[in-house]
Coordinates of C-alpha atoms (C1' of nucleotides) and ligand atoms in Angstrom, one line a residue:
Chain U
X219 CA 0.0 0.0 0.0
X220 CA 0.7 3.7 -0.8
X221 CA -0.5 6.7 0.7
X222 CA 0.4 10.3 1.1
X223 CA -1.5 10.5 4.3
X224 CA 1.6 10.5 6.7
X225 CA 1.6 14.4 4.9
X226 CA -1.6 14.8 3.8
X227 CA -2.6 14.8 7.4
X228 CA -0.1 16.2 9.7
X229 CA 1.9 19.0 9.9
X230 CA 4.9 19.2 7.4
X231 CA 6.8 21.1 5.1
X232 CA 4.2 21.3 2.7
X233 CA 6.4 23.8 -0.2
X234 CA 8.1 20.3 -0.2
X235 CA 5.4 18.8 -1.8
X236 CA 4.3 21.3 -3.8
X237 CA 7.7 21.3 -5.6
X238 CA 8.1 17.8 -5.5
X239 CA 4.9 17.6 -7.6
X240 CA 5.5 20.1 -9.8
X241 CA 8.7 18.6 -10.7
X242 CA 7.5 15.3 -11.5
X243 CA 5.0 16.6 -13.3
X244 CA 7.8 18.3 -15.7
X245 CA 9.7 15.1 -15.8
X246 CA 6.6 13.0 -17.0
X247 CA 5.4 15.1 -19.4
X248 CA 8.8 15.6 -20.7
X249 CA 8.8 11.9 -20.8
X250 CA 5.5 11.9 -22.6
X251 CA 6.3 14.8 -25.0
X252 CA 3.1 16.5 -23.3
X253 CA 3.2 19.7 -22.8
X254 CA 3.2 21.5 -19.3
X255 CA 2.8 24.7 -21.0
X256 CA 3.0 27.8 -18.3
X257 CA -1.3 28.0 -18.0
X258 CA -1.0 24.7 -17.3
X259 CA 1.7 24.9 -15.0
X260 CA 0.4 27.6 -13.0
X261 CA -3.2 25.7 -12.3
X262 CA -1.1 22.8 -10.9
X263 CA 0.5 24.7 -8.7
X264 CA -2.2 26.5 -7.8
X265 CA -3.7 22.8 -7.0
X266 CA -0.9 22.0 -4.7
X267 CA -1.2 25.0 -2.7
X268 CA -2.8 22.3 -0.1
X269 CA -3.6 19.2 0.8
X270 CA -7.7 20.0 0.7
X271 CA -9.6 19.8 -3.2
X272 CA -10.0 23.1 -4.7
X273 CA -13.2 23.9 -7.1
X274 CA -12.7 25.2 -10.2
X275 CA -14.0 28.8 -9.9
X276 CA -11.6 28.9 -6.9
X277 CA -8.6 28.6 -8.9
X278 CA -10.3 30.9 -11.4
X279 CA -10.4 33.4 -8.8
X280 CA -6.8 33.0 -7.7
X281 CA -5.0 33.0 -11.0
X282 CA -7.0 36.0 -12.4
X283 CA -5.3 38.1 -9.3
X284 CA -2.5 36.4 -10.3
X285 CA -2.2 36.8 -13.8
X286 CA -3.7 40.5 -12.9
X287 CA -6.4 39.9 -15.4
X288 CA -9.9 37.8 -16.0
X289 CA -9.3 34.4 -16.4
X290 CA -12.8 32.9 -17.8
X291 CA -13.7 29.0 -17.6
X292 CA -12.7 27.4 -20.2
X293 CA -9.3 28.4 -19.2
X294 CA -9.2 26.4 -16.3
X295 CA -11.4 23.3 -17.5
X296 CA -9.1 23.0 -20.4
X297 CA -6.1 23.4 -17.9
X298 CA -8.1 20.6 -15.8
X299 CA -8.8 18.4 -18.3
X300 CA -5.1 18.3 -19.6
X301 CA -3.8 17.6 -15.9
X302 CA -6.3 14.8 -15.9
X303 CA -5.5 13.0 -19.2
X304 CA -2.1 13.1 -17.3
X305 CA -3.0 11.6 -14.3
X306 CA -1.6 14.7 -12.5
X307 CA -4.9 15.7 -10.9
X308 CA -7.5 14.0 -9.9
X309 CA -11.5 14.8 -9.7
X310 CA -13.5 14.1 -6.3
X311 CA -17.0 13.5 -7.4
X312 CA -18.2 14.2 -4.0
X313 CA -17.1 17.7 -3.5
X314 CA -16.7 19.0 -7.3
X315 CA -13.5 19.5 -6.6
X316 CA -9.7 18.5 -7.9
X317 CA -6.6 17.3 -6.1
X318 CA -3.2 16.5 -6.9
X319 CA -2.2 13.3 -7.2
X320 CA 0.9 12.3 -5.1
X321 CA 1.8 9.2 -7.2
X322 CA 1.2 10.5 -10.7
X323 CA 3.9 7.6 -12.3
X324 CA 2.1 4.9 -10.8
X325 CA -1.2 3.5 -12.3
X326 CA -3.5 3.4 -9.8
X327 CA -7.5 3.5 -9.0
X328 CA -8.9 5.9 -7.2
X329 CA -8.8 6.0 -3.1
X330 CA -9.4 8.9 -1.1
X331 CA -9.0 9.5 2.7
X332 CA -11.5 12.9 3.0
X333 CA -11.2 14.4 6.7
X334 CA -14.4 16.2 7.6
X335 CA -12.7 17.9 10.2
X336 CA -9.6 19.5 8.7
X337 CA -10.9 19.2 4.7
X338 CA -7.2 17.2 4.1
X339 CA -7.8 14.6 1.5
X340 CA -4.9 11.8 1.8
X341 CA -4.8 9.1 -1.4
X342 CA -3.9 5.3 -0.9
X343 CA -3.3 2.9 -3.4
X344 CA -3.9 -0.5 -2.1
X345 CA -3.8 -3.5 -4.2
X346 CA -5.7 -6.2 -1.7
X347 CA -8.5 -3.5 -1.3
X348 CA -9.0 -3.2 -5.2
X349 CA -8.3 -6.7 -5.2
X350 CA -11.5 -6.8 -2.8
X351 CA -13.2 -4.5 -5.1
X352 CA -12.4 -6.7 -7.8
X353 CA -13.8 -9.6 -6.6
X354 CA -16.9 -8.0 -5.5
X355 CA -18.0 -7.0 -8.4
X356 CA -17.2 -10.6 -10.0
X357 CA -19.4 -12.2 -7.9
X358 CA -21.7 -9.7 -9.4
X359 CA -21.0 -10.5 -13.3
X360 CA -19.4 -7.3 -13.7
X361 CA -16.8 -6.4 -15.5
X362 CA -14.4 -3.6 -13.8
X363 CA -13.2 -0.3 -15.7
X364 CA -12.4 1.3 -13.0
X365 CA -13.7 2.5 -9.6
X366 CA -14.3 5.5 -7.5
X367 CA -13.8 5.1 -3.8
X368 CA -13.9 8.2 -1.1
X369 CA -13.8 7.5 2.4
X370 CA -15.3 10.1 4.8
X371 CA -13.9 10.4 8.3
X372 CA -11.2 12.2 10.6
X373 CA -7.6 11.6 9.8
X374 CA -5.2 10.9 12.7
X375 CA -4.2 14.8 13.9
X376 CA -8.0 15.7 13.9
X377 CA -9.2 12.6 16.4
Chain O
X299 CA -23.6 -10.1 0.4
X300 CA -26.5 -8.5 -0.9
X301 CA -27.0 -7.0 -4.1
X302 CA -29.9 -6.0 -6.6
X303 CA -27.6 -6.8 -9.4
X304 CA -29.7 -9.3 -11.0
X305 CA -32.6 -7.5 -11.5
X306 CA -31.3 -4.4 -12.1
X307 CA -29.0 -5.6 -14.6
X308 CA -30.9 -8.1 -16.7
X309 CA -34.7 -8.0 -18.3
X310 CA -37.0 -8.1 -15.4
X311 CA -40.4 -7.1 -14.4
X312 CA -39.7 -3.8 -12.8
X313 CA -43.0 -2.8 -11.7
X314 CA -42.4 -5.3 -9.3
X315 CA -39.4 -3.9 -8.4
X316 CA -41.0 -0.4 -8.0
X317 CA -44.2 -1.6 -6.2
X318 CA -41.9 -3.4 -3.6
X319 CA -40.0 -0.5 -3.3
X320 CA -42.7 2.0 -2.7
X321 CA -44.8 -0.5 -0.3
X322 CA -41.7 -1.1 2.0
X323 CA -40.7 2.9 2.1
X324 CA -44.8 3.6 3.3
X325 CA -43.9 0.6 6.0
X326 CA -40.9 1.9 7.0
X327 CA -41.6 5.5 7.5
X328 CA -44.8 4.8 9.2
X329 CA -42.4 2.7 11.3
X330 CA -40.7 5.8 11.8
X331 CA -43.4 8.2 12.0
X332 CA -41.8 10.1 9.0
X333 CA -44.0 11.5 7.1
X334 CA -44.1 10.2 3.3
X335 CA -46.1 12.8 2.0
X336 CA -48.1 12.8 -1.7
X337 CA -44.6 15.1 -3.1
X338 CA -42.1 13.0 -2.0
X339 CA -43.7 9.8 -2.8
X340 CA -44.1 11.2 -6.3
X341 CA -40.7 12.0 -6.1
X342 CA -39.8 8.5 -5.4
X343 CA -42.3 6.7 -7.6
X344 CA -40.2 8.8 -10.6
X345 CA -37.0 7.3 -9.2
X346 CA -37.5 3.9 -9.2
X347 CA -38.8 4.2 -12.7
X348 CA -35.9 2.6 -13.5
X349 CA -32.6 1.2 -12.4
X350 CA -30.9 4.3 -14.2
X351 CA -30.4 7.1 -11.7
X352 CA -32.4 10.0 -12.3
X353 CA -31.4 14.0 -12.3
X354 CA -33.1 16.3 -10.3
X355 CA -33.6 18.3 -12.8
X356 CA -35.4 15.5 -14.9
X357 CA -37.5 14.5 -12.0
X358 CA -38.8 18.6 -11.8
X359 CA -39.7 18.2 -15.6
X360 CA -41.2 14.6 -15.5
X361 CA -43.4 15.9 -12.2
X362 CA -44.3 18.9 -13.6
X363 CA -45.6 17.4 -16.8
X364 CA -47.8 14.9 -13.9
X365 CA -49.2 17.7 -11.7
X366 CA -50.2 19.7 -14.6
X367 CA -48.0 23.1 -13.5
X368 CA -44.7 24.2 -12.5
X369 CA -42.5 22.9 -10.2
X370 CA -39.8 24.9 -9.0
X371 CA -36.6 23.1 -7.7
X372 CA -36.8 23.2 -3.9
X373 CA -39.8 21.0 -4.2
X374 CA -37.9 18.5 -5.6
X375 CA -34.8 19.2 -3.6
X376 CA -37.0 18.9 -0.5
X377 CA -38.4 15.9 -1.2
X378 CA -35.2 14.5 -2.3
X379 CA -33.7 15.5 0.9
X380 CA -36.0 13.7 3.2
X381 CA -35.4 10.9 0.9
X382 CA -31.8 10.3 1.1
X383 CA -32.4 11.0 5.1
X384 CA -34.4 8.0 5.2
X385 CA -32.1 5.9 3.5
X386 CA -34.9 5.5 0.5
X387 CA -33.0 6.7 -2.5
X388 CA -29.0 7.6 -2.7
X389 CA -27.6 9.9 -4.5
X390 CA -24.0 8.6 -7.0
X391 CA -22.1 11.8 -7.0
X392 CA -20.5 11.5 -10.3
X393 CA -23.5 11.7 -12.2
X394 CA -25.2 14.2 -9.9
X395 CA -27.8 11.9 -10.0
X396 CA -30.5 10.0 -7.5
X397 CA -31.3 5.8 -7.3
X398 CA -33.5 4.5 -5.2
X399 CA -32.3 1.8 -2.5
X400 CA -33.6 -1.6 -3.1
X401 CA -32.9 -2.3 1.2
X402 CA -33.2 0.7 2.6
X403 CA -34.1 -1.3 5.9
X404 CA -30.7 -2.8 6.0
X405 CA -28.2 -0.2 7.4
X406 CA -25.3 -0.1 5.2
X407 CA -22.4 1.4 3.1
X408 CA -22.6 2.6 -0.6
X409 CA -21.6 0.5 -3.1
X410 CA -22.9 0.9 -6.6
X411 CA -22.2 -0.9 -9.8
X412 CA -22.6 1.4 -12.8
X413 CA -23.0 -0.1 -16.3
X414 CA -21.7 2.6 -18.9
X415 CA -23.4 0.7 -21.7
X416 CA -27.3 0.5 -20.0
X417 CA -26.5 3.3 -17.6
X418 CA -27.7 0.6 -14.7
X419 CA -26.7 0.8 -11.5
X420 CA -26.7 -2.0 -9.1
X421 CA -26.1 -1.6 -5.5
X422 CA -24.2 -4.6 -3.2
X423 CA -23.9 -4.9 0.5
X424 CA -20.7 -6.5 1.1
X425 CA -19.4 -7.1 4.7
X426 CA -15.8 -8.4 3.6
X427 CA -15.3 -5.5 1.3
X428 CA -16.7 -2.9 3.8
X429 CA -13.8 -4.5 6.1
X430 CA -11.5 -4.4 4.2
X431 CA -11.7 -0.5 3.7
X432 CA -11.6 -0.1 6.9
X433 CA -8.6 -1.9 7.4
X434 CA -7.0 0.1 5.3
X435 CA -8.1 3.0 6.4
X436 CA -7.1 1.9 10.0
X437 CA -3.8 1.6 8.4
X438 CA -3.6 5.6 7.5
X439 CA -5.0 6.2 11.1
X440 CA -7.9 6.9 9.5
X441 CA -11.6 6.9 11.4
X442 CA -14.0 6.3 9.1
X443 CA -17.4 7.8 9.5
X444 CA -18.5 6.1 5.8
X445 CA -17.9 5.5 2.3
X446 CA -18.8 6.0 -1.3
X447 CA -17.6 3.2 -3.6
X448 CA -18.7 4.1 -7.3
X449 CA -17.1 0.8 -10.1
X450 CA -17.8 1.6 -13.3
X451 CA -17.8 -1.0 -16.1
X452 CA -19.5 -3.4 -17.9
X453 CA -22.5 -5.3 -16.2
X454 CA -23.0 -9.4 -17.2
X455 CA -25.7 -8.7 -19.9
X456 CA -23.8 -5.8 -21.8
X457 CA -20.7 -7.8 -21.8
Chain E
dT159 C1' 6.3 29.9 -46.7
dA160 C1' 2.1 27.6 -46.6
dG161 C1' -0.5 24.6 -44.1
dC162 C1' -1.6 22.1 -40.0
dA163 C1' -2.4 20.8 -35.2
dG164 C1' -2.4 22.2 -30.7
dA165 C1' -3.3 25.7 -27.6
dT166 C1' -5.6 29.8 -26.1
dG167 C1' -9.1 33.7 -26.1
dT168 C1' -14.0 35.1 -25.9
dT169 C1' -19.0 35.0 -25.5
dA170 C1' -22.8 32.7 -24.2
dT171 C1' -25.4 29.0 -22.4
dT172 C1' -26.7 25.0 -19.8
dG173 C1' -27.1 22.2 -15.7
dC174 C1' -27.1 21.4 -10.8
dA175 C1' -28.2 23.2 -6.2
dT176 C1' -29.2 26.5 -2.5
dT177 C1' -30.8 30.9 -0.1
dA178 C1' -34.3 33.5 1.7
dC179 C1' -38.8 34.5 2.7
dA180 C1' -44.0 33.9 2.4
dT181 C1' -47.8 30.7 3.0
dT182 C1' -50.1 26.6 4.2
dT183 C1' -50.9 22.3 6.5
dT184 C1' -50.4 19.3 10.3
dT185 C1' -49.8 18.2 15.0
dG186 C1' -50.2 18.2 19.9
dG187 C1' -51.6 20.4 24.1
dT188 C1' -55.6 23.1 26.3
Chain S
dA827 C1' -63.0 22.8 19.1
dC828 C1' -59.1 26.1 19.6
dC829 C1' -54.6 27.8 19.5
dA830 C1' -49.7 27.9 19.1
dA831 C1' -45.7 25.5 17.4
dA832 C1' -43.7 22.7 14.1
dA833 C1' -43.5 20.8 9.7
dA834 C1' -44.2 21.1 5.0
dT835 C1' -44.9 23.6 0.7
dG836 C1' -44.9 27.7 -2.5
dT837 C1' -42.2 31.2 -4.9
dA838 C1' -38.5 34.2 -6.6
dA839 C1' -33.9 34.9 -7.1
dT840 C1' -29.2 33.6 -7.0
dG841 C1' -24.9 31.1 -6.9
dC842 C1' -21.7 27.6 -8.3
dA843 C1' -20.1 24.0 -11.8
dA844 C1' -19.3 22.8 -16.5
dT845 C1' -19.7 23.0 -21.5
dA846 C1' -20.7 24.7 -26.4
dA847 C1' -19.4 27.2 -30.2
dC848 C1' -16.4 29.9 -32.6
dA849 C1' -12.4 33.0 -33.3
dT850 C1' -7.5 33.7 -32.9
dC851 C1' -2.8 32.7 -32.0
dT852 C1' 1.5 29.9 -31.8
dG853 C1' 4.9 26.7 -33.1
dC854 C1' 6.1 23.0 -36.0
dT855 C1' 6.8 20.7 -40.4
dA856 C1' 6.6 19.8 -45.3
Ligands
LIG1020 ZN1 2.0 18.5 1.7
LIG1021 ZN1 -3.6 9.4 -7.8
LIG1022 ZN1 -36.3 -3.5 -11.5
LIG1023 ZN1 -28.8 1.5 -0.4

DNA sequence: TAGCAGATGTTATTGCATTACATTTTTGGT
DNA sequence: ACCAAAAATGTAATGCAATAACATCTGCTA
């Protein structure tokens, strides 16, 4: 198992992260010959700013006073979209919001940790539990794609 | 485990489906002494007019076009409020959609099978896989209050 | 240098959900 | 039966999330 929830969920240098991400994020889409053009760039950094999901018209908000100018929708959704396709992001269903994904080289399905308490969302990747998953939904005739799973609760610090 | 998969997701007699499902919700909030009033049975009639979940949006047009006049959102909101309080419908966040609950007697987690080719969703009760997401949580420190497990794929008859 | 594909800018619209306040209906105590 | 409180419903307006459609720009390649 995987997780970011040792940071996710406690104090720590969190400009670590952020710059942690956002150069792996260069080095992959290097890799990929995608391009992390600056737009891009800036949304994803914008998305690591914290460990809680951020809604769309939020980061609208903040990089129109950064860019000093009005940065309409489509901006962003497109930005979104692209950090999706990469894996770089990810959507949480629940709250309409996007995250960073800590892992972004590693395939993985989709496991959050959501604190109600703190708003921190930590991401596992867990092979026995999607193994579980898995063989749930055999049992069901179904044929897996992929799956969605948020967990609501209170991380360790907020207990 | 308990699931609705095979009715949901093969050619069944639904009405059945949907008469059970509104005789047990009358039981069970007279039960309660919650009041299933004409609007939110309506409401949940609409719902379990399928095993495809249902926009809100869709249920104002569909219950305007019964009642003869206009219904304005927070009547369906309401009703769909009291609904998911009673554990008689559920609501799959990445479609911003509604499904009713084929046992909403039995307390449990949400677990929902979506077929992307029928647009079906089946729901499954499953002890082993409920433990085993809290294990994992556990294993983050993690307390979990509940969970939302959306697997999307293909079910047994659109294979 | 012409053409193309990818990326971005711009305007408008659609869909989902809630706030706030007025009115009506139901309920339980007298 | 009557009244007050609580619950439910009606109504208007608004806010937040996402996309459609079309124009323009940028960088690459033939
Ligand atoms: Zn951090
Ligand atoms: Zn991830
Ligand atoms: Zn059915
Ligand atoms: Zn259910």
């Amino acid at each position: 198992m995987i997780s970011n929830s040792r940071a996710a969920h406690r104090d720590h240098d969190h400009e670590r992260c952020q710059n942690a991400a956002l150069a792996q994020a260069r080095a992959l889409c290097q890799h990929r010959s995608a391009r992390l053009t600056p737009a891009r760039e800036a949304v994803l950094h914008l998305i690591w700013h914290s460990h809680r999901p951020v809604g769309a018209y939020t980061l609208i908000e903040q990089l129109s006073a950064e860019q000093g100018h009005r940065v309409l929708p489509p901006t962003v959704y497109r930005a979104l979209d692209f950090l999706l396709a990469q894996g770089l992001i990810h959507r949480i269903p629940s709250r309409n919001a996007f995250i960073g994904c800590p892992f972004p080289e590693v395939r993985h399905r989709n496991l959050f940790l959501l604190c109600r308490q703190c708003g921190a969302v930590a991401e596992c990747s867990a092979d026995t539990l999607d193994q579980a998953i898995a063989t749930t939904a055999a049992r069901a005739g179904f044929a897996v794609d992929g799956h969605n799973l948020e967990i609501d609760g209170l991380c360790q610090q907020c207990q």
